[in-house]
């Protein structure tokens, strides 16, 4: 079975983790934590990095930084992982949804303004499967309405966005360095992995201080074990950060490998008319975190059946996200009841992603493409 993802770890990871074990720095202090924070922030073009335990807690801390009042709203796409909604509800806020763009599957930025109310505090664009959200319109709306932009960059390590393309000086910027605060995941299937792990990035020293405090139980600097706010233990370990530092060193190679994989799939599958393949907008540099495909409804087959057929050919595939408005757990709580987002609903039914890991070989990729053709025949 060709797995949907397999991490690719090397000698450098082994060397750095061994150093942690030899020196005894295995908990949440040690040289690799700060190095990981500084290097990842610099790579993404942000000033401050705050390493946390995973991408879900990174989002929770990011929203925690802006201090929501009960009932404050945060606008996000329905087509995302539950972590985005949880980050808002656990902070006492209300998530508000928009549909996604049928080409990029990212948040449809043209739907955001209609959802802004006097209670809106933030917009949370989520870059999907390696392709950036069209951020300029989001940032313009945020400025116009005084909102904070919290980027969920869990799936786009190294992806780039052409910022200011309608102005005199367009400039390529890395995702996770575009909003006011961003959140990354370093789960095992991500471009950089620390096993479990996450990071909050920001240029704002106040958000950075707040994020550090929230991550570590809100200890007060003047007196340990004295608290004026509620915090969490969301700390990352030095052992995990050691893995991250080793991988940042070969980030260019990792991005190049993913772009090769995405382009190779597109070349081999491009003639199959009943499959929608990932696009790369002219203002985007895709990193193909996962190579997603959407099956045309005219085939009479949905993604679940397509995945079963692929499995029979030895290929593992995963279904797309199921929109937040289709989740019973939220309906029971009175959220998103009766809401419909047709693009997200269609791609949730018809979309899946193919094996996309860094360890995927050219021969395996060819085998996956052959299996796709057989499964559709
Ligand atoms: C868009 C997005 N946000 C957040 C997360 C949560 O990250 P984690 O699994 O590290 O908690 C993920 C996880 O894959 C994700 O895809």
Short mmCIF file of N, CA and C and ligand atoms in Angstrom, two decimals, residues 53-59 79-84 124-129 152-156 183-190 195-198 289 321 353, ligand 1:
data_model
loop_
_atom_site.label_atom_id
_atom_site.label_comp_id
_atom_site.label_asym_id
_atom_site.label_seq_id
_atom_site.Cartn_x
_atom_site.Cartn_y
_atom_site.Cartn_z
N UNK A 53 2.60 23.18 21.48
CA UNK A 53 2.53 21.72 21.42
C UNK A 53 1.94 21.15 20.13
N UNK A 54 1.12 21.88 19.42
CA UNK A 54 0.58 21.42 18.14
C UNK A 54 -0.12 22.59 17.42
N UNK A 55 -0.65 22.31 16.24
CA UNK A 55 -1.28 23.37 15.46
C UNK A 55 -2.60 23.83 16.06
N UNK A 56 -3.29 22.92 16.71
CA UNK A 56 -4.57 23.26 17.34
C UNK A 56 -4.34 24.24 18.50
N UNK A 57 -3.32 23.96 19.31
CA UNK A 57 -3.04 24.87 20.43
C UNK A 57 -2.45 26.19 19.91
N UNK A 58 -1.74 26.12 18.78
CA UNK A 58 -1.22 27.37 18.18
C UNK A 58 -2.39 28.29 17.82
N UNK A 59 -3.44 27.71 17.24
CA UNK A 59 -4.61 28.53 16.89
C UNK A 59 -5.30 29.06 18.15
N UNK A 79 -14.73 25.22 5.10
CA UNK A 79 -13.89 24.11 4.63
C UNK A 79 -12.54 24.18 5.32
N UNK A 80 -12.48 23.59 6.51
CA UNK A 80 -11.25 23.59 7.29
C UNK A 80 -11.33 22.48 8.32
N UNK A 81 -10.31 22.43 9.18
CA UNK A 81 -10.30 21.45 10.27
C UNK A 81 -11.00 22.05 11.48
N UNK A 82 -11.49 21.19 12.35
CA UNK A 82 -12.27 21.65 13.51
C UNK A 82 -11.45 22.55 14.44
N UNK A 83 -10.14 22.44 14.39
CA UNK A 83 -9.26 23.25 15.26
C UNK A 83 -9.58 24.75 15.17
N UNK A 84 -9.96 25.20 13.98
CA UNK A 84 -10.22 26.64 13.78
C UNK A 84 -11.44 27.07 14.60
N UNK A 124 -10.04 34.72 9.95
CA UNK A 124 -9.06 33.63 10.00
C UNK A 124 -9.01 32.93 8.64
N UNK A 125 -8.16 33.43 7.73
CA UNK A 125 -8.00 32.70 6.46
C UNK A 125 -7.22 31.43 6.71
N UNK A 126 -7.61 30.37 6.02
CA UNK A 126 -6.91 29.08 6.16
C UNK A 126 -6.37 28.70 4.79
N UNK A 127 -5.07 28.64 4.67
CA UNK A 127 -4.45 28.25 3.40
C UNK A 127 -4.64 26.74 3.25
N UNK A 128 -5.22 26.32 2.12
CA UNK A 128 -5.65 24.92 2.02
C UNK A 128 -4.72 24.07 1.15
N UNK A 129 -4.29 22.94 1.69
CA UNK A 129 -3.53 21.90 0.98
C UNK A 129 -2.26 22.41 0.29
N UNK A 152 -4.19 30.79 9.40
CA UNK A 152 -3.90 29.39 9.70
C UNK A 152 -3.00 28.88 8.58
N UNK A 153 -1.72 28.76 8.91
CA UNK A 153 -0.71 28.39 7.91
C UNK A 153 -0.22 26.96 8.11
N UNK A 154 -1.06 26.14 8.75
CA UNK A 154 -0.66 24.77 9.10
C UNK A 154 -0.23 23.95 7.89
N UNK A 155 -0.81 24.27 6.72
CA UNK A 155 -0.61 23.41 5.55
C UNK A 155 0.27 24.04 4.47
N UNK A 156 0.92 25.16 4.78
CA UNK A 156 1.59 25.89 3.70
C UNK A 156 3.03 26.29 4.01
N UNK A 183 -0.49 30.79 12.64
CA UNK A 183 -0.37 29.55 13.40
C UNK A 183 0.09 28.44 12.45
N UNK A 184 1.07 27.68 12.89
CA UNK A 184 1.58 26.54 12.12
C UNK A 184 1.38 25.25 12.90
N UNK A 185 1.30 24.15 12.15
CA UNK A 185 1.32 22.81 12.74
C UNK A 185 2.59 22.11 12.24
N UNK A 186 3.18 21.30 13.11
CA UNK A 186 4.33 20.48 12.70
C UNK A 186 4.04 19.00 12.93
N UNK A 187 2.79 18.62 12.71
CA UNK A 187 2.37 17.23 12.80
C UNK A 187 3.14 16.40 11.76
N UNK A 188 3.15 15.09 11.95
CA UNK A 188 4.03 14.23 11.14
C UNK A 188 3.79 14.30 9.64
N UNK A 189 2.61 14.74 9.21
CA UNK A 189 2.38 14.80 7.77
C UNK A 189 2.70 16.17 7.17
N UNK A 190 3.22 17.09 7.97
CA UNK A 190 3.50 18.43 7.46
C UNK A 190 4.88 18.52 6.79
N UNK A 195 6.97 15.76 14.95
CA UNK A 195 6.13 14.69 15.52
C UNK A 195 4.77 15.30 15.84
N UNK A 196 4.68 15.96 16.97
CA UNK A 196 3.58 16.88 17.29
C UNK A 196 4.26 18.22 17.52
N UNK A 197 3.61 19.29 17.15
CA UNK A 197 4.22 20.60 17.40
C UNK A 197 3.48 21.69 16.67
N UNK A 198 3.73 22.91 17.08
CA UNK A 198 3.09 24.05 16.42
C UNK A 198 3.86 25.32 16.73
N UNK A 289 1.07 20.57 -0.16
CA UNK A 289 1.14 19.79 1.10
C UNK A 289 0.44 18.45 0.87
N UNK A 321 -11.76 17.62 3.81
CA UNK A 321 -12.47 18.06 5.02
C UNK A 321 -13.98 17.99 4.79
N UNK A 353 -7.42 13.31 -1.33
CA UNK A 353 -6.04 13.56 -1.72
C UNK A 353 -5.24 12.27 -1.85
C1 LIG B 1 -5.52 23.85 8.40
C2 LIG B 1 -5.12 23.19 9.68
N1 LIG B 1 -5.16 23.89 10.81
C3 LIG B 1 -4.83 23.34 11.99
C4 LIG B 1 -4.42 22.04 12.09
C5 LIG B 1 -4.17 21.44 13.44
O1 LIG B 1 -2.85 21.03 13.61
P1 LIG B 1 -2.48 19.86 14.65
O2 LIG B 1 -2.90 18.58 14.06
O3 LIG B 1 -1.00 19.99 14.79
O4 LIG B 1 -3.19 20.16 15.93
C6 LIG B 1 -4.34 21.26 10.93
C7 LIG B 1 -3.90 19.85 11.01
O5 LIG B 1 -3.64 19.17 10.09
C8 LIG B 1 -4.72 21.84 9.69
O6 LIG B 1 -4.70 21.13 8.55
#
